Tab-separated table of C-alpha atoms in Angstrom:
chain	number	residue	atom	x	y	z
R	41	UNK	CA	0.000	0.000	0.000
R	42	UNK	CA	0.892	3.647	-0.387
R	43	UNK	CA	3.053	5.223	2.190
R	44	UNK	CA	0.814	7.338	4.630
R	45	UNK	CA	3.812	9.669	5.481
R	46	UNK	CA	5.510	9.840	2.264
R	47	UNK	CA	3.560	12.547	0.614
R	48	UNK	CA	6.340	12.878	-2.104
R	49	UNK	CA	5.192	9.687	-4.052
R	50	UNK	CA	3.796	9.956	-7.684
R	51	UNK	CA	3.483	7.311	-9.994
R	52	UNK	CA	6.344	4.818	-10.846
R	53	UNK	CA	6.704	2.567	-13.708
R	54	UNK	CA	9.171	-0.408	-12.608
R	55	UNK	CA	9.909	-1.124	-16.356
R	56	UNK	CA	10.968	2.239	-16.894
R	57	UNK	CA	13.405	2.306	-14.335
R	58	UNK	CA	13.127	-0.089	-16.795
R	59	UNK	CA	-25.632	-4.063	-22.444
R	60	UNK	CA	-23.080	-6.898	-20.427
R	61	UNK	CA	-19.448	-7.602	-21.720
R	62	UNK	CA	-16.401	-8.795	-20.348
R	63	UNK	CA	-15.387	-12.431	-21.811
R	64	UNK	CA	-18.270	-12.910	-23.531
R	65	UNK	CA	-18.108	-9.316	-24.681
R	66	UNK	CA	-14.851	-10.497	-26.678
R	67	UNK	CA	-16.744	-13.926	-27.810
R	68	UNK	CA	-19.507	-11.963	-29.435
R	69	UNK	CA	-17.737	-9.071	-30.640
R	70	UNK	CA	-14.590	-11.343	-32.149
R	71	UNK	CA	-15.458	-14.833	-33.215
R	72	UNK	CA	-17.114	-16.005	-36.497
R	73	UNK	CA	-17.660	-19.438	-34.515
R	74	UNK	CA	-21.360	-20.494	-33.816
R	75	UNK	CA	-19.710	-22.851	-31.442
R	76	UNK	CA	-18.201	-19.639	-29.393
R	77	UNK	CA	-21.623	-17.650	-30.240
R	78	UNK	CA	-23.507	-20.066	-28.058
R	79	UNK	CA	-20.832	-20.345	-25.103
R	80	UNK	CA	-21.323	-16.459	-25.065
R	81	UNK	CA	-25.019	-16.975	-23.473
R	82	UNK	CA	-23.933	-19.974	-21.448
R	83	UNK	CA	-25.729	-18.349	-18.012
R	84	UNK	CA	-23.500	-16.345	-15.904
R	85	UNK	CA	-23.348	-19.137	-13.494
R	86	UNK	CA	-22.205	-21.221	-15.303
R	87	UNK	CA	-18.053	-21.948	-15.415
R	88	UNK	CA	-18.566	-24.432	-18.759
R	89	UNK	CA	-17.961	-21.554	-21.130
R	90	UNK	CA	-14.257	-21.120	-19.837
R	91	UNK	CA	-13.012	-24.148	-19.804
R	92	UNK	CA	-10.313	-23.512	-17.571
R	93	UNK	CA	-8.188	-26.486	-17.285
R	94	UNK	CA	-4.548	-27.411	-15.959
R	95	UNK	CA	-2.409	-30.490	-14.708
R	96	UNK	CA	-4.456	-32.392	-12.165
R	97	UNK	CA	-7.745	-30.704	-13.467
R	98	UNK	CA	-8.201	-27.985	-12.216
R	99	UNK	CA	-10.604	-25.274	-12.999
R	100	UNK	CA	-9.306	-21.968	-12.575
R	101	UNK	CA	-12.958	-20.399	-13.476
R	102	UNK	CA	-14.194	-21.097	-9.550
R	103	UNK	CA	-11.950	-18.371	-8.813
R	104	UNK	CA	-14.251	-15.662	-10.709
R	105	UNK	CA	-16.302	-13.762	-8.715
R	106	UNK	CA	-20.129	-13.983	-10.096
R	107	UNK	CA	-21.675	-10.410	-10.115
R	108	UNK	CA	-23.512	-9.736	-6.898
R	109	UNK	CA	-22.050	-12.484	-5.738
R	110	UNK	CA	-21.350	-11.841	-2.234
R	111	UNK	CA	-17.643	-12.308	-1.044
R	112	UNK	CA	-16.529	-13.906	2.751
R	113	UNK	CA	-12.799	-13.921	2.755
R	114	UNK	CA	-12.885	-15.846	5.956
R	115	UNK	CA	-14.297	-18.574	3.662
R	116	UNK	CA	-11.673	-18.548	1.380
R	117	UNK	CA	-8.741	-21.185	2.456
R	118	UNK	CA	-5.514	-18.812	1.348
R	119	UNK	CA	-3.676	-21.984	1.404
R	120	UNK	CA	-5.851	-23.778	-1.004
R	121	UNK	CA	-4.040	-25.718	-4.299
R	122	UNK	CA	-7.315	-27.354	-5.020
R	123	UNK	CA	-7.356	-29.284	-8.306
R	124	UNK	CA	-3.581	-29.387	-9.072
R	125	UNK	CA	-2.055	-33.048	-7.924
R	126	UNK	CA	1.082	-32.607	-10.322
R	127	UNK	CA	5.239	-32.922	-9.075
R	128	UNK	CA	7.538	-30.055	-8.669
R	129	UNK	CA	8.200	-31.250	-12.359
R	130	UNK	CA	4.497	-30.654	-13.412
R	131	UNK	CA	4.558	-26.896	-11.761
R	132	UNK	CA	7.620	-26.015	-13.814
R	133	UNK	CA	6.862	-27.436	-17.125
R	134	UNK	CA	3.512	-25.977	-16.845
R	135	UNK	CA	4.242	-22.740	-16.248
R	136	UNK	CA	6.689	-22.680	-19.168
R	137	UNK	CA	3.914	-24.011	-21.531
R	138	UNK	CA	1.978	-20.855	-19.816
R	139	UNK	CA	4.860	-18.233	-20.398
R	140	UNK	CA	5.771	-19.032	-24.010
R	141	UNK	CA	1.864	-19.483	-24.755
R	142	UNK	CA	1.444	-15.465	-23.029
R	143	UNK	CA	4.667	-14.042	-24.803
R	144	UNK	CA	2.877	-15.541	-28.587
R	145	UNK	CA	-0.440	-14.115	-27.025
R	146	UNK	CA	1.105	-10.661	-26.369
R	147	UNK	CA	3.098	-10.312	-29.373
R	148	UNK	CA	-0.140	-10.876	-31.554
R	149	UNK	CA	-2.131	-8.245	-29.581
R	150	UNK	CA	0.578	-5.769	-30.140
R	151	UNK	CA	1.286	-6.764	-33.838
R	152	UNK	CA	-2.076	-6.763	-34.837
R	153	UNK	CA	-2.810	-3.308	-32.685
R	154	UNK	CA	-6.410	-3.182	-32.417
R	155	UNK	CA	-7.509	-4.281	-28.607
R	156	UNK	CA	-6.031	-3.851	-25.069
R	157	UNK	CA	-5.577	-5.691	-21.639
R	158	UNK	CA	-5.579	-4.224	-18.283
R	159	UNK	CA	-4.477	-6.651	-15.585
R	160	UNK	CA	-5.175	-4.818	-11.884
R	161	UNK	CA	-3.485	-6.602	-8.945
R	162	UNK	CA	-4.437	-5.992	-5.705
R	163	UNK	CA	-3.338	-7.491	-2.646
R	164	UNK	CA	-1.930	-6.847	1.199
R	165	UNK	CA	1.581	-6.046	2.104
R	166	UNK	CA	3.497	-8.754	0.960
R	167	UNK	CA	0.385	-10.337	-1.095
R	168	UNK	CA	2.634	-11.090	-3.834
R	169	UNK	CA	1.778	-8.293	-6.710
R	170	UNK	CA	5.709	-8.008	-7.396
R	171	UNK	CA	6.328	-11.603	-7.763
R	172	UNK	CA	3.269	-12.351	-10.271
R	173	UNK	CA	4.339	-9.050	-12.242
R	174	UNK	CA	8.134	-10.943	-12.376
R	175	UNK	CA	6.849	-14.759	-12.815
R	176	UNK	CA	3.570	-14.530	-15.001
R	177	UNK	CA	5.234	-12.056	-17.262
R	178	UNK	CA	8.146	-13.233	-17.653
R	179	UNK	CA	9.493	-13.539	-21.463
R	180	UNK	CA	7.030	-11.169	-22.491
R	181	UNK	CA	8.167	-8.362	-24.706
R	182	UNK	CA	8.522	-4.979	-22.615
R	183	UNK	CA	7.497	-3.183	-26.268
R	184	UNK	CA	3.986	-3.881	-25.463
R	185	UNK	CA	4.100	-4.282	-22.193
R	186	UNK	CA	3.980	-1.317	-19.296
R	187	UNK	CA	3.591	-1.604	-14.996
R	188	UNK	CA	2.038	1.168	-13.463
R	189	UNK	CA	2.315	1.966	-9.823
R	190	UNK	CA	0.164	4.143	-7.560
R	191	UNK	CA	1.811	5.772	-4.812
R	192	UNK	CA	0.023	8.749	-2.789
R	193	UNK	CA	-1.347	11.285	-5.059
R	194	UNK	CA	0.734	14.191	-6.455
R	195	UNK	CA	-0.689	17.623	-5.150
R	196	UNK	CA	-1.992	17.686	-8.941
R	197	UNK	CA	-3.141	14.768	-8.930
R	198	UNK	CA	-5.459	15.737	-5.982
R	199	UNK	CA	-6.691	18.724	-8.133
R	200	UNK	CA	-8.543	16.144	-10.153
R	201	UNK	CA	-10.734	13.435	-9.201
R	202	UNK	CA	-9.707	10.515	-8.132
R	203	UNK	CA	-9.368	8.240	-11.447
R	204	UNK	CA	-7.813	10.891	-13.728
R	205	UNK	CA	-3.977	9.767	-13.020
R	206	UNK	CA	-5.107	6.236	-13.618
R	207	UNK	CA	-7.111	7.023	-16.742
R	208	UNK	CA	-3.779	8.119	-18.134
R	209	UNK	CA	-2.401	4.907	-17.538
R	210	UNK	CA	-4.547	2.527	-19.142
R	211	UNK	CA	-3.790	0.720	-22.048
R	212	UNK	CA	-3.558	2.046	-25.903
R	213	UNK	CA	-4.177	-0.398	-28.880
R	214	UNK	CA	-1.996	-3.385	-28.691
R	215	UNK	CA	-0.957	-2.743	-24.870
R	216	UNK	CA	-0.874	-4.618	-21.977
R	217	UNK	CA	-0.984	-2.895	-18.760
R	218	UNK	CA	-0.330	-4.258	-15.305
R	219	UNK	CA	-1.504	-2.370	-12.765
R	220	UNK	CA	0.069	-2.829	-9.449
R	221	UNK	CA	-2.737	-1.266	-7.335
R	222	UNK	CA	-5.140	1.086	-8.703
R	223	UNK	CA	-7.824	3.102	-8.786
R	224	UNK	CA	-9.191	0.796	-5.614
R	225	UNK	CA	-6.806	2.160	-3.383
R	226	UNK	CA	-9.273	4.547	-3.053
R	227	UNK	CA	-12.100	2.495	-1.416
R	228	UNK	CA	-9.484	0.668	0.943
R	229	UNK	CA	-6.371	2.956	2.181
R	230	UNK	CA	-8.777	5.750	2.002
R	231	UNK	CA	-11.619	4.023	3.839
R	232	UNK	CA	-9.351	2.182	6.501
R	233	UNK	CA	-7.591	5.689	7.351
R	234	UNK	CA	-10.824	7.909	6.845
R	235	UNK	CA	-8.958	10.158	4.132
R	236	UNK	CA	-12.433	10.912	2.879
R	237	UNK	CA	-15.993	10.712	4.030
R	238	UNK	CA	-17.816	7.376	3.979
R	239	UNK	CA	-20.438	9.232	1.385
R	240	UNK	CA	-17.449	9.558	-1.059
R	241	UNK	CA	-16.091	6.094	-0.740
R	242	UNK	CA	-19.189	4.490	-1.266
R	243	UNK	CA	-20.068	6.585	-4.388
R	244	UNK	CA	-16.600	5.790	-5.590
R	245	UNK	CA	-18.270	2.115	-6.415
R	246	UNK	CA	-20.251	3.222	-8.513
R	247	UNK	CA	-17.695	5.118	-10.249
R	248	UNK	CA	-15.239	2.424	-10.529
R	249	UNK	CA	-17.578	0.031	-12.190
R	250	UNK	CA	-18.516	3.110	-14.955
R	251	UNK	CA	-15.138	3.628	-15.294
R	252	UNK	CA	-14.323	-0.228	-15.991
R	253	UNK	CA	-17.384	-0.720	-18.141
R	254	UNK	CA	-16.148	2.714	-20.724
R	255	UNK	CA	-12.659	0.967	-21.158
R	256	UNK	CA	-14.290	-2.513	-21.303
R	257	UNK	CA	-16.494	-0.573	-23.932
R	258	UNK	CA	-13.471	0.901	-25.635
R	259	UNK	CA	-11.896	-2.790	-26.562
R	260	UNK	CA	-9.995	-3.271	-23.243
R	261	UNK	CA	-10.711	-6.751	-21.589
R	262	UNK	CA	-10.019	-6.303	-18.037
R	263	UNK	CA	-8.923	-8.870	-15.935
R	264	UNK	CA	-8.780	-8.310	-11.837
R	265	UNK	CA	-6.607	-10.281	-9.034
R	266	UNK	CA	-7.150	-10.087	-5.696
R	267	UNK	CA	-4.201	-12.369	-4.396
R	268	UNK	CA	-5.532	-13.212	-1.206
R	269	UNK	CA	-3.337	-14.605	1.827
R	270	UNK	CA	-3.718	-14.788	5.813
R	271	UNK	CA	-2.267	-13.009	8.370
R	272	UNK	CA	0.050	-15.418	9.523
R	273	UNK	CA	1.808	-15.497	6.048
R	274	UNK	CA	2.060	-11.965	6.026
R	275	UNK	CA	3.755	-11.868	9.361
R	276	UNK	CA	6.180	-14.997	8.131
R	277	UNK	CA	6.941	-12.918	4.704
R	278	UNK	CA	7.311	-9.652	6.679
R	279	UNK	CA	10.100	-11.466	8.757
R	280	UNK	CA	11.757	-13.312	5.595
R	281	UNK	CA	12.609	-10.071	4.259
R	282	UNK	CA	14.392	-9.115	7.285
R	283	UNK	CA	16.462	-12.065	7.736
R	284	UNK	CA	16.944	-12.012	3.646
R	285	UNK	CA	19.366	-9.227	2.481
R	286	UNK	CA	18.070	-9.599	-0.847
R	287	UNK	CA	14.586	-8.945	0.191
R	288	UNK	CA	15.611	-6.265	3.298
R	289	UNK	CA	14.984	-3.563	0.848
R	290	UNK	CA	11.570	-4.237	0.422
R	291	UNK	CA	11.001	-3.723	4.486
R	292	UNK	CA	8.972	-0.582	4.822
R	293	UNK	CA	8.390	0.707	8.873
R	294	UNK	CA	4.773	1.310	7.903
R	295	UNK	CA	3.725	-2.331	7.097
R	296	UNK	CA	4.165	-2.804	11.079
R	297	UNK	CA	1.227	-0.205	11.980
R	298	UNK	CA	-0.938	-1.567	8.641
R	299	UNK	CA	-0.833	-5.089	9.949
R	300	UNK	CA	-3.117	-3.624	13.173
R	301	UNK	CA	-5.568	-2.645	10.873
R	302	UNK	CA	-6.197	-6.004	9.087
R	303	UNK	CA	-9.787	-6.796	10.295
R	304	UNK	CA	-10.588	-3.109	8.735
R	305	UNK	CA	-9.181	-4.424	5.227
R	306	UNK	CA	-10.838	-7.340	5.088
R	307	UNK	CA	-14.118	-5.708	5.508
R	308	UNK	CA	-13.053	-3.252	2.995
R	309	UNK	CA	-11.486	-5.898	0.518
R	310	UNK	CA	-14.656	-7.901	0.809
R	311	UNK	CA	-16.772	-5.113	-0.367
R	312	UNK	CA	-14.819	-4.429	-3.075
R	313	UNK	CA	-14.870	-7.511	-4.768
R	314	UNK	CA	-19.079	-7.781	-3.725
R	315	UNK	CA	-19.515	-4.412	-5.262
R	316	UNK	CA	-17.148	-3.911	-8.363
R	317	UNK	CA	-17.135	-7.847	-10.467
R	318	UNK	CA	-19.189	-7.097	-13.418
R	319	UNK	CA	-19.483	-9.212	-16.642
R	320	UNK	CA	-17.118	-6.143	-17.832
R	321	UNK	CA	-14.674	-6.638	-15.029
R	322	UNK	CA	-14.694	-9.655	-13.148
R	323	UNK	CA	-12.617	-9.960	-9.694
R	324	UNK	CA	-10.863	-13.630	-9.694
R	325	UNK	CA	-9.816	-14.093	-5.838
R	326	UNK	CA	-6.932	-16.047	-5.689
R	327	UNK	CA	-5.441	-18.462	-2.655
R	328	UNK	CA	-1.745	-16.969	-2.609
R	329	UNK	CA	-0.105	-18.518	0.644
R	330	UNK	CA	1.468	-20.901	-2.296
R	331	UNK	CA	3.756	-18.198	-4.762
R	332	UNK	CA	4.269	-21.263	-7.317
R	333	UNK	CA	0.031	-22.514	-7.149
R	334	UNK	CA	-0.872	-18.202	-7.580
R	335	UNK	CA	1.686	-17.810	-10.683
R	336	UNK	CA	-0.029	-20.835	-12.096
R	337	UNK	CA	-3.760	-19.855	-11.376
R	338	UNK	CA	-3.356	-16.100	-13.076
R	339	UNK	CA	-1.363	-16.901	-15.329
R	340	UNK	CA	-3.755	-19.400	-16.882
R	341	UNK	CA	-6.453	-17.009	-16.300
R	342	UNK	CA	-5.181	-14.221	-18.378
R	343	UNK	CA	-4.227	-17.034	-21.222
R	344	UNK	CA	-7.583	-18.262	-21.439
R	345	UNK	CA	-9.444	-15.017	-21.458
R	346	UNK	CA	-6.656	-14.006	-23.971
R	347	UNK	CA	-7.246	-16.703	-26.248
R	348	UNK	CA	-10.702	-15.661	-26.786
R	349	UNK	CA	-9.773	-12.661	-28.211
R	350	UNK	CA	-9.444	-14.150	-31.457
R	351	UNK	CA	-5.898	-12.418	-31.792
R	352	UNK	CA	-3.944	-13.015	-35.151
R	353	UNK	CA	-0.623	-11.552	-36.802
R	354	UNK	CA	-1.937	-9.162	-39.208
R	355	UNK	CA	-1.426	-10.530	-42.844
R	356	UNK	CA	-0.074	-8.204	-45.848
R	357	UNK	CA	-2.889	-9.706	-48.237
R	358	UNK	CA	-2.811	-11.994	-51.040
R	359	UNK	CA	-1.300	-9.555	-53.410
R	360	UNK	CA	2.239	-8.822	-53.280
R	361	UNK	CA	3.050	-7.596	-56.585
R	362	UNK	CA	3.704	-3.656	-55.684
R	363	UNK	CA	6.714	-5.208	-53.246
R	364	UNK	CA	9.597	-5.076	-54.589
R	365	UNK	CA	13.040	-5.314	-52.344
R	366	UNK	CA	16.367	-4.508	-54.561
């Protein structure tokens, strides 16, 4: 989360310093298949249409939040690797299949530069944002691919309302943007801390799912991760990095006085992903205690829903005669 002392933040990009729609919006819009035109009204409800498979069969789609579905993260085992049986073997050669089957997926959507991906992470100190941004995406070309993160706003930034510096972030045709946190920071750090009125945050629902559903509307598929861990793994990954000197420099003094306020984030956390998964935008809510089982769940995730964007290398045509190369 953003530093509530460090008022200097702005917005960092780590790879600088380097009607309903959502899936079946892209089904519809996209595919000349009657076989796809039917799985598009496949009810809500239903997970059939995803067909979200991996080693040991599991089915990723359980982790999609229904809209109005209503979320109980104290019903949600973080520890859970449900569905996946497979060897230490199995992890690593499926996640490679995954990686080189993203990096063909992402190079198409850029080539053929004509529709857009936002991925949104969200997650508690030490959640694991960093490491999916590292793992899933790993291979991909950084051509088409940008991270934005959110710190506290800019004194401009607080001249405008609150989604205008992440407006400017979203992604252009052919892009992929990850955003590590996001416009929701401002119905949970902002809520927890009382930065603004309760009347404000709760309006900001409804303005978060307008927002989503204009991009969605604008040829961005939008896919949401709420990587969700307990307490006790926080506390264990909290003390890792200080006994790691490779990971000391991710220690920050104010993850000591956010941990008291944990209850208060839950709450908030659970409303969020009640009030803002829409066919447009759906919230998946992944078990993270396990780094290598939450690589493997959003990173099949985001193939899937990719693959049903009907993405192709665009084609020259069938006549070549004007090209000529001396």
């Amino acid at each position: 989360m953003y530093s509530l002392l460090n008022l200097s933040f702005g917005i960092s990009d780590p790879i600088n310093h380097a009607a309903p729609l959502g899936f079946e919006y892209y089904v519809r819009r996209r595919s000349v298949s009657r076989e796809l035109e039917n799985s598009a009204k496949t009810p809500k409800n239903s997970l059939e249409d995803y067909d979200f498979r991996m080693t040991g069969d599991l089915h990723v789609g359980r982790y999609r939040i229904d809209p109005g579905e209503e979320v109980h993260l104290n019903k949600v085992d973080p520890d859970g690797t449900s569905g996946f049986e497979g060897k230490g073997q199995d992890e690593r050669e499926e996640s490679k299949k995954l990686n080189e089957r993203l990096r063909e997926l992402q190079e198409m959507l850029y080539a053929e530069h004509k529709m857009k991906v936002l991925v949104i992470l969200q997650a508690v100190d030490t959640g694991g944002k960093d490491g999916v941004i590292h793992r899933v995406f790993e291979g991909v070309n950084p051509q088409g691919v940008q991270v934005a993160h959110f710190g506290v706003p800019t004194p401009e930034e607080l001249d405008h309302d609150f989604l205008w510096r992440h407006h400017k972030r979203v992604p252009g045709k052919g892009e992929l943007v990850i955003f590590n946190r996001s416009h929701y920071e401002g119905v949970l750090v902002e809520r927890v801390h009382k930065l603004v009125p309760e009347e404000i945050w709760r309006r900001r629902f409804r303005e978060i799912n307008d927002f989503e559903r204009l991009l969605s509307e604008e040829d961005t598929l939008i896919l949401k991760f709420y990587l969700h861990i307990s307490k006790d793994e926080q506390k264990k990954r909290l003390e890792e990095r200080l006994e790691d000197p490779t990971k000391e420099w991710k220690f920050s003094s104010n993850d000591l006085p956010e941990r008291k306020h944990w209850d208060e984030y839950m709450t908030a956390y659970q409303d969020v992903l009640t009030k803002t998964s829409t066919d447009w935008a759906p919230w998946h809510l992944i078990p993270s205690n396990h780094k290598w089982y939450r690589d493997l769940v959003v990173s099949r995730i985001i193939v899937k829903a990719m693959e049903k964007m009907n993405l192709h290398y665009p084609k020259i045509g069938k006549d070549r005669s004007f090209i000529i190369i001396k």
